[in-house]
Backbone as ProteinMPNN parsed JSONL, in Angstrom:
{"seq_chain_A": "XXXXXXXXXXXXXXXXXXXXXXXXXXXXXXXXXXXXXXXXXXXXXXXXXXXXXXXXXXXXXXXXXXXXXXXXXXXXXXXXXXXXXXXXXXXXXXXXXXXXXXXXXXXXXXXXXXXXXXXXXXXXXXXXXXXXXXXXXXXXXX", "coords_chain_A": {"N_chain_A": [[4.765, -0.831, -28.681], [3.602, -2.238, -26.535], [5.855, -2.659, -24.947], [6.402, -0.049, -24.165], [4.168, 0.513, -22.576], [4.526, -1.345, -20.503], [6.942, -0.408, -19.508], [6.149, 2.15, -18.617], [4.361, 1.41, -16.618], [6.087, -0.003, -14.905], [7.819, 2.074, -14.207], [6.05, 3.77, -12.858], [5.377, 2.099, -10.742], [7.885, 1.877, -9.496], [8.253, 4.575, -8.708], [6.086, 4.855, -6.982], [6.753, 2.997, -5.02], [9.01, 4.294, -4.064], [7.889, 6.576, -2.867], [6.397, 5.311, -0.826], [8.516, 4.136, 0.542], [9.838, 6.427, 1.418], [8.03, 7.33, 3.338], [8.168, 5.177, 5.118], [10.88, 5.349, 5.849], [10.903, 7.783, 7.218], [9.624, 7.091, 9.528], [11.191, 5.015, 10.357], [10.415, 2.485, 9.783], [10.508, -0.967, 8.854], [10.452, -2.558, 5.569], [8.501, -4.513, 5.717], [6.36, -3.364, 6.887], [4.801, -2.208, 5.031], [2.049, -2.116, 4.538], [1.174, -0.293, 6.439], [2.451, 2.089, 5.645], [1.239, 2.412, 3.172], [-1.468, 2.685, 3.982], [-1.302, 5.068, 5.421], [-0.517, 6.878, 3.38], [-2.714, 6.638, 1.588], [-4.903, 7.458, 3.19], [-4.281, 10.161, 3.907], [-3.962, 11.262, 1.352], [-6.599, 10.989, 0.3], [-8.037, 12.655, 2.034], [-6.806, 15.116, 1.562], [-7.371, 15.391, -1.175], [-10.201, 15.548, -1.076], [-10.52, 17.944, 0.123], [-9.706, 19.823, -1.642], [-10.584, 22.082, -4.345], [-12.157, 20.932, -7.393], [-10.7, 21.439, -9.866], [-8.125, 22.104, -8.913], [-7.514, 19.793, -7.554], [-7.321, 17.92, -9.62], [-5.161, 19.022, -11.073], [-3.102, 18.748, -9.178], [-3.05, 15.94, -8.936], [-2.088, 15.192, -11.427], [0.637, 15.317, -11.201], [1.387, 13.161, -9.776], [2.657, 9.773, -9.562], [1.332, 7.327, -11.85], [0.174, 5.063, -10.58], [-0.171, 5.98, -7.916], [-1.858, 8.059, -8.471], [-4.119, 6.637, -9.199], [-4.809, 5.551, -6.696], [-5.322, 7.932, -5.406], [-7.615, 8.93, -6.786], [-9.433, 6.907, -6.339], [-12.653, 6.096, -5.455], [-13.505, 8.725, -5.507], [-15.768, 11.44, -5.565], [-16.446, 13.977, -7.427], [-18.535, 15.815, -7.277], [-19.019, 16.196, -4.641], [-17.102, 17.797, -3.468], [-15.309, 20.87, -2.713], [-14.734, 19.613, 0.587], [-15.326, 21.092, 3.653], [-12.93, 21.305, 6.029], [-11.4, 21.831, 9.077], [-8.235, 22.05, 10.802], [-8.375, 20.353, 13.101], [-10.57, 18.711, 12.441], [-9.555, 17.5, 10.146], [-7.391, 16.022, 11.208], [-8.825, 14.336, 12.894], [-10.211, 12.824, 10.986], [-8.036, 11.562, 9.794], [-7.242, 9.907, 11.906], [-9.471, 8.222, 11.908], [-9.264, 6.962, 9.433], [-6.777, 5.757, 9.392], [-5.794, 2.954, 10.738], [-3.786, 2.243, 12.562], [-1.715, 2.233, 15.465], [0.61, 4.532, 16.031], [3.731, 6.172, 16.737], [3.407, 9.54, 17.65], [0.908, 9.78, 16.582], [-2.03, 10.823, 14.714], [-1.301, 13.379, 13.868], [1.459, 13.24, 13.378], [1.509, 11.228, 11.4], [0.125, 12.542, 9.358], [1.871, 14.717, 8.908], [4.225, 13.398, 8.054], [3.365, 12.164, 5.652], [2.535, 14.415, 4.164], [4.978, 15.823, 4.012], [6.413, 13.994, 2.491], [4.882, 13.892, 0.09], [5.253, 16.506, -0.738], [7.878, 16.476, -1.618], [7.625, 15.195, -4.0], [6.213, 16.598, -5.88], [5.997, 19.606, -7.888], [7.279, 22.767, -6.722], [5.639, 24.954, -7.343], [3.106, 23.764, -7.806], [2.66, 22.629, -5.307], [2.492, 24.931, -3.777], [0.162, 26.019, -4.839], [-1.708, 24.142, -3.91], [-1.418, 24.534, -1.164], [-2.28, 27.183, -0.977], [-5.022, 26.924, -1.281], [-5.97, 25.965, 1.054], [-7.491, 26.322, 4.325], [-6.137, 28.606, 6.762], [-5.288, 27.311, 9.165], [-4.968, 24.67, 8.356], [-3.193, 25.01, 6.238], [-0.867, 25.679, 7.556], [0.056, 23.222, 8.339], [1.096, 22.142, 6.083], [4.147, 21.562, 4.48]], "CA_chain_A": [[3.746, -0.203, -27.847], [3.466, -3.004, -25.301], [7.043, -2.391, -24.134], [6.241, 1.285, -23.596], [3.179, 0.425, -21.505], [5.165, -2.051, -19.399], [7.931, 0.51, -18.964], [5.417, 3.188, -17.883], [3.841, 0.781, -15.404], [7.225, -0.266, -14.019], [8.277, 3.363, -13.71], [5.071, 4.214, -11.863], [5.535, 1.228, -9.572], [9.125, 2.301, -8.832], [8.017, 5.873, -8.067], [5.17, 4.615, -5.867], [7.547, 2.354, -3.959], [9.88, 5.323, -3.502], [7.045, 7.369, -1.967], [6.121, 4.484, 0.354], [9.784, 3.996, 1.268], [10.081, 7.705, 2.096], [7.182, 7.317, 4.536], [8.762, 4.189, 6.029], [12.144, 5.884, 6.353], [10.611, 8.844, 8.186], [9.244, 6.406, 10.765], [12.129, 3.946, 10.684], [9.722, 1.213, 9.607], [11.036, -1.871, 7.827], [9.564, -2.727, 4.409], [7.374, -5.401, 6.017], [5.247, -2.545, 7.374], [4.322, -1.513, 3.83], [0.608, -1.858, 4.674], [1.006, 0.933, 7.214], [2.826, 3.249, 4.833], [0.174, 2.545, 2.174], [-2.662, 3.212, 4.652], [-1.037, 6.477, 5.728], [-0.565, 7.604, 2.115], [-4.084, 6.626, 1.071], [-5.763, 8.259, 4.063], [-3.976, 11.59, 3.769], [-4.279, 11.643, -0.032], [-8.045, 11.141, 0.143], [-8.477, 13.847, 2.762], [-6.304, 16.258, 0.814], [-8.165, 15.423, -2.407], [-11.568, 15.978, -0.802], [-10.476, 19.315, 0.608], [-9.35, 20.697, -2.764], [-11.538, 22.263, -5.448], [-11.982, 19.919, -8.431], [-9.607, 21.762, -10.798], [-6.841, 22.013, -8.216], [-7.314, 18.38, -7.252], [-6.871, 17.277, -10.858], [-3.815, 19.514, -11.369], [-2.199, 18.103, -8.226], [-2.962, 14.514, -9.276], [-1.301, 15.017, -12.647], [2.053, 15.213, -10.866], [1.607, 11.918, -9.041], [2.821, 8.581, -10.406], [0.044, 6.778, -12.293], [-0.373, 4.18, -9.54], [-0.611, 6.824, -6.798], [-3.018, 8.784, -9.0], [-5.257, 5.719, -9.07], [-5.157, 5.536, -5.27], [-5.857, 9.271, -5.127], [-8.955, 9.093, -7.331], [-10.297, 5.794, -5.948], [-13.817, 6.465, -4.656], [-13.727, 10.175, -5.533], [-16.988, 11.967, -6.151], [-16.143, 15.398, -7.572], [-19.671, 16.675, -6.945], [-19.064, 16.349, -3.184], [-15.942, 18.523, -2.97], [-14.435, 20.586, -1.579], [-15.31, 19.433, 1.921], [-14.713, 22.02, 4.606], [-12.3, 20.67, 7.184], [-10.337, 22.578, 9.736], [-7.11, 21.199, 11.199], [-8.829, 19.312, 14.032], [-11.404, 17.77, 11.677], [-8.654, 16.758, 9.266], [-6.67, 15.037, 12.038], [-9.823, 13.348, 13.326], [-10.448, 11.925, 9.851], [-6.84, 10.724, 9.647], [-7.354, 8.854, 12.945], [-10.5, 7.278, 11.493], [-8.849, 6.229, 8.234], [-5.487, 5.093, 9.587], [-6.132, 2.115, 11.897], [-2.6, 1.785, 13.287], [-1.244, 3.057, 16.57], [2.009, 4.853, 15.748], [4.293, 7.292, 17.473], [3.006, 10.85, 17.154], [-0.5, 9.744, 16.207], [-2.529, 11.332, 13.436], [-0.567, 14.569, 13.457], [2.748, 12.8, 12.805], [1.195, 10.537, 10.145], [-0.202, 13.583, 8.388], [3.072, 15.48, 8.585], [5.135, 12.553, 7.274], [2.834, 12.004, 4.292], [2.599, 15.709, 3.483], [6.386, 16.074, 3.702], [6.772, 13.09, 1.391], [4.235, 14.357, -1.138], [5.893, 17.766, -1.134], [9.123, 16.179, -2.342], [7.33, 14.519, -5.267], [5.507, 17.501, -6.797], [6.721, 20.859, -8.055], [7.048, 23.815, -5.715], [4.484, 25.745, -7.77], [1.869, 23.016, -7.564], [2.479, 22.504, -3.855], [2.04, 26.239, -3.295], [-1.253, 26.127, -5.228], [-2.465, 23.323, -2.949], [-1.342, 25.231, 0.124], [-3.079, 28.408, -1.069], [-6.455, 26.618, -1.23], [-6.294, 25.46, 2.392], [-7.669, 27.306, 5.395], [-4.854, 28.911, 7.379], [-4.839, 26.309, 10.155], [-4.506, 23.498, 7.598], [-2.031, 25.406, 5.434], [0.314, 25.654, 8.434], [0.526, 21.845, 8.415], [1.754, 21.796, 4.827], [5.53, 22.074, 4.429]], "C_chain_A": [[3.618, -0.917, -26.519], [4.649, -2.755, -24.376], [6.955, -1.029, -23.457], [5.271, 1.266, -22.437], [3.772, -0.276, -20.285], [6.176, -1.136, -18.72], [7.256, 1.605, -18.139], [4.872, 2.627, -16.574], [4.964, 0.533, -14.407], [7.764, 1.026, -13.41], [7.339, 3.897, -12.624], [5.18, 3.394, -10.583], [6.79, 1.607, -8.791], [8.923, 3.613, -8.074], [7.085, 5.729, -6.862], [5.917, 3.971, -4.705], [8.494, 3.347, -3.299], [9.097, 6.202, -2.513], [6.767, 6.584, -0.684], [7.379, 4.305, 1.2], [10.127, 5.282, 2.011], [9.259, 7.788, 3.39], [7.774, 6.363, 5.569], [10.059, 4.71, 6.643], [11.909, 6.955, 7.418], [10.243, 8.256, 9.551], [10.286, 5.391, 11.235], [11.48, 2.576, 10.593], [10.466, 0.35, 8.602], [10.01, -2.033, 6.7], [8.366, -3.625, 4.719], [6.206, -4.655, 6.673], [4.654, -1.709, 6.233], [2.819, -1.222, 3.904], [0.347, -0.575, 5.443], [1.364, 2.157, 6.382], [1.775, 3.485, 3.743], [-1.073, 3.174, 2.801], [-2.485, 4.691, 4.988], [-1.158, 7.324, 4.458], [-1.996, 7.733, 1.619], [-4.989, 7.548, 1.887], [-5.527, 9.745, 3.858], [-4.274, 12.072, 2.349], [-5.767, 11.893, -0.207], [-8.556, 12.388, 0.855], [-8.017, 15.119, 2.063], [-7.146, 16.455, -0.449], [-9.559, 16.0, -2.148], [-11.643, 17.402, -0.286], [-10.231, 20.307, -0.529], [-10.519, 20.904, -3.722], [-11.183, 21.296, -6.581], [-10.786, 20.225, -9.336], [-8.246, 21.62, -10.131], [-6.509, 20.559, -7.888], [-6.762, 17.64, -8.467], [-5.454, 17.73, -11.212], [-2.778, 18.876, -10.447], [-1.978, 16.643, -8.624], [-2.109, 14.265, -10.508], [0.185, 14.872, -12.357], [2.388, 13.944, -10.092], [1.88, 10.771, -10.009], [1.444, 7.963, -10.706], [-0.598, 5.907, -11.212], [-0.9, 4.983, -8.354], [-1.833, 7.643, -7.226], [-4.272, 7.925, -8.923], [-5.742, 5.625, -7.631], [-5.868, 6.842, -4.918], [-7.313, 9.387, -5.576], [-9.919, 7.978, -6.94], [-11.418, 6.29, -5.03], [-14.171, 7.943, -4.67], [-15.05, 10.519, -6.183], [-16.817, 13.483, -6.26], [-17.313, 16.322, -7.23], [-19.775, 16.93, -5.443], [-17.924, 17.194, -2.614], [-16.011, 19.99, -3.391], [-15.216, 20.47, -0.265], [-14.578, 20.38, 2.863], [-14.211, 21.235, 5.816], [-11.301, 21.638, 7.783], [-9.271, 21.578, 10.175], [-7.567, 20.055, 12.103], [-9.688, 18.265, 13.332], [-10.546, 16.887, 10.778], [-7.939, 15.663, 10.057], [-7.616, 13.963, 12.563], [-10.064, 12.33, 12.21], [-9.228, 11.045, 9.57], [-6.895, 9.592, 10.67], [-8.377, 7.798, 12.554], [-10.036, 6.392, 10.339], [-7.557, 5.454, 8.364], [-5.582, 4.264, 10.861], [-4.949, 1.636, 12.74], [-2.244, 2.77, 14.4], [0.248, 3.295, 16.36], [2.434, 6.069, 16.565], [3.885, 8.622, 16.831], [1.581, 10.921, 16.668], [-0.79, 10.347, 14.847], [-1.745, 12.544, 12.95], [0.757, 14.19, 12.795], [2.525, 12.08, 11.467], [0.935, 11.566, 9.043], [1.045, 14.326, 7.95], [4.042, 14.68, 7.718], [4.643, 12.42, 5.836], [2.905, 13.321, 3.529], [4.031, 16.073, 3.114], [6.841, 15.24, 2.508], [6.168, 13.573, 0.076], [4.89, 15.635, -1.651], [7.155, 17.524, -1.957], [8.871, 15.576, -3.725], [6.461, 15.336, -6.218], [6.302, 18.802, -6.894], [6.369, 21.844, -6.949], [5.805, 24.626, -6.061], [3.169, 25.046, -7.498], [1.6, 22.893, -6.074], [1.97, 23.827, -3.276], [0.574, 26.46, -3.653], [-2.136, 25.339, -4.261], [-2.543, 24.056, -1.612], [-2.247, 26.468, 0.136], [-4.58, 28.152, -0.987], [-6.912, 26.17, 0.156], [-6.612, 26.599, 3.36], [-6.329, 27.471, 6.132], [-4.381, 27.85, 8.36], [-4.382, 25.018, 9.489], [-3.25, 23.831, 6.805], [-0.757, 25.382, 6.28], [0.872, 24.237, 8.589], [1.321, 21.445, 7.169], [3.155, 22.398, 4.785], [5.726, 23.058, 3.282]], "O_chain_A": [[3.534, -0.269, -25.476], [4.478, -2.652, -23.161], [7.382, -0.87, -22.314], [5.504, 1.921, -21.421], [3.543, 0.154, -19.154], [6.254, -1.096, -17.492], [7.747, 1.952, -17.064], [4.917, 3.295, -15.541], [4.825, 0.818, -13.217], [8.122, 1.061, -12.233], [7.788, 4.413, -11.601], [5.086, 3.93, -9.479], [6.764, 1.654, -7.561], [9.366, 3.749, -6.934], [7.27, 6.397, -5.844], [5.734, 4.353, -3.549], [8.754, 3.25, -2.1], [9.604, 6.529, -1.44], [6.888, 7.125, 0.415], [7.314, 4.322, 2.429], [10.653, 5.229, 3.122], [9.751, 8.264, 4.413], [7.87, 6.697, 6.75], [10.3, 4.523, 7.836], [12.639, 7.02, 8.407], [10.518, 8.852, 10.593], [10.258, 4.96, 12.388], [11.923, 1.623, 11.234], [10.995, 0.858, 7.614], [8.841, -1.684, 6.863], [7.329, -3.519, 4.064], [5.178, -5.259, 6.978], [4.081, -0.643, 6.459], [2.362, -0.199, 3.394], [-0.596, 0.153, 5.135], [0.647, 3.158, 6.415], [1.457, 4.632, 3.428], [-1.667, 4.085, 2.226], [-3.424, 5.476, 4.851], [-1.82, 8.361, 4.459], [-2.436, 8.828, 1.269], [-5.754, 8.329, 1.322], [-6.475, 10.504, 3.657], [-4.785, 13.177, 2.167], [-6.161, 12.898, -0.799], [-9.416, 13.096, 0.331], [-8.767, 16.092, 1.986], [-7.578, 17.569, -0.745], [-10.039, 16.839, -2.911], [-12.719, 17.999, -0.262], [-10.517, 21.496, -0.39], [-11.349, 20.012, -3.895], [-10.028, 20.889, -6.708], [-9.943, 19.354, -9.551], [-7.317, 21.073, -10.725], [-5.347, 20.154, -7.942], [-5.843, 16.83, -8.345], [-4.629, 16.908, -11.611], [-1.693, 18.505, -10.895], [-0.842, 16.168, -8.644], [-1.468, 13.219, -10.611], [0.923, 14.351, -13.193], [3.554, 13.689, -9.79], [1.398, 10.783, -11.142], [0.516, 8.071, -9.904], [-1.799, 6.015, -10.965], [-1.979, 4.684, -7.843], [-2.733, 7.886, -6.423], [-5.357, 8.421, -8.619], [-6.946, 5.621, -7.375], [-6.883, 6.846, -4.222], [-8.153, 9.886, -4.828], [-11.119, 8.097, -7.19], [-11.156, 6.838, -3.959], [-15.048, 8.373, -3.921], [-15.41, 9.963, -7.22], [-17.025, 14.197, -5.279], [-17.1, 17.495, -6.925], [-20.544, 17.793, -5.017], [-17.793, 17.297, -1.394], [-16.716, 20.315, -4.346], [-16.222, 21.147, -0.056], [-13.349, 20.449, 2.857], [-14.984, 20.59, 6.524], [-10.459, 22.196, 7.079], [-9.41, 20.379, 9.933], [-7.182, 18.906, 11.886], [-9.554, 17.07, 13.595], [-10.779, 15.684, 10.663], [-7.89, 14.512, 9.625], [-7.233, 12.797, 12.664], [-10.116, 11.125, 12.459], [-9.381, 9.898, 9.151], [-6.622, 8.44, 10.332], [-8.186, 6.614, 12.831], [-10.378, 5.211, 10.28], [-7.267, 4.586, 7.541], [-5.461, 4.81, 11.958], [-5.098, 0.718, 13.546], [-2.452, 3.978, 14.277], [1.054, 2.374, 16.492], [1.613, 6.87, 17.012], [4.005, 8.8, 15.619], [1.084, 12.007, 16.368], [0.061, 10.382, 13.958], [-1.547, 12.714, 11.747], [1.127, 14.759, 11.769], [3.27, 12.3, 10.512], [1.466, 11.46, 7.938], [1.256, 14.541, 6.757], [4.613, 15.21, 6.765], [5.431, 12.553, 4.899], [3.297, 13.337, 2.362], [4.277, 16.578, 2.018], [7.56, 15.722, 1.633], [6.863, 13.655, -0.937], [5.059, 15.816, -2.857], [7.459, 18.279, -2.88], [9.795, 15.46, -4.53], [6.021, 14.827, -7.248], [7.179, 19.062, -6.071], [5.309, 21.762, -6.33], [5.007, 24.95, -5.182], [2.222, 25.664, -7.013], [0.462, 23.033, -5.625], [1.117, 23.834, -2.388], [-0.178, 27.027, -2.86], [-3.191, 25.82, -3.844], [-3.614, 24.174, -1.015], [-2.898, 26.759, 1.139], [-5.34, 29.063, -0.659], [-8.109, 26.014, 0.399], [-6.075, 27.7, 3.236], [-5.493, 26.568, 6.116], [-3.195, 27.521, 8.387], [-3.496, 24.339, 10.008], [-2.339, 23.008, 6.716], [0.321, 25.092, 5.761], [2.041, 24.073, 8.937], [2.124, 20.512, 7.212], [3.333, 23.593, 5.023], [6.825, 23.58, 3.097]]}, "name": "protein", "num_of_chains": 1, "seq": "XXXXXXXXXXXXXXXXXXXXXXXXXXXXXXXXXXXXXXXXXXXXXXXXXXXXXXXXXXXXXXXXXXXXXXXXXXXXXXXXXXXXXXXXXXXXXXXXXXXXXXXXXXXXXXXXXXXXXXXXXXXXXXXXXXXXXXXXXXXXXX"}
């Protein structure tokens, strides 16, 4: 049993590192900028999570690695969602939550993280997420 738990944790850590590496690769960041890729992932995940209805948020999270799922749910209050955000509000919140100055600003950070997440969940689930977004936000989702 202990070996299975360690294996599950290691697998989740590997998958989480792959997601962070995908973000870094999109920017051309070296691994020593891992704090930036983590901050980008966390910020966009939280905004996406808070924009989704509770059931859809939980279904989406089930496809994330356990470690990323923990990041996703950290600080979540399901009674406060979904929060209405249009595209401009969403990008404003990304700027507030991501304290780094990077090429392309909040829009590029958002796009890189969304592109990365899209590659790590099923097409059907991603479409469900996209379908719950207002049109201006849905256009940002790959």
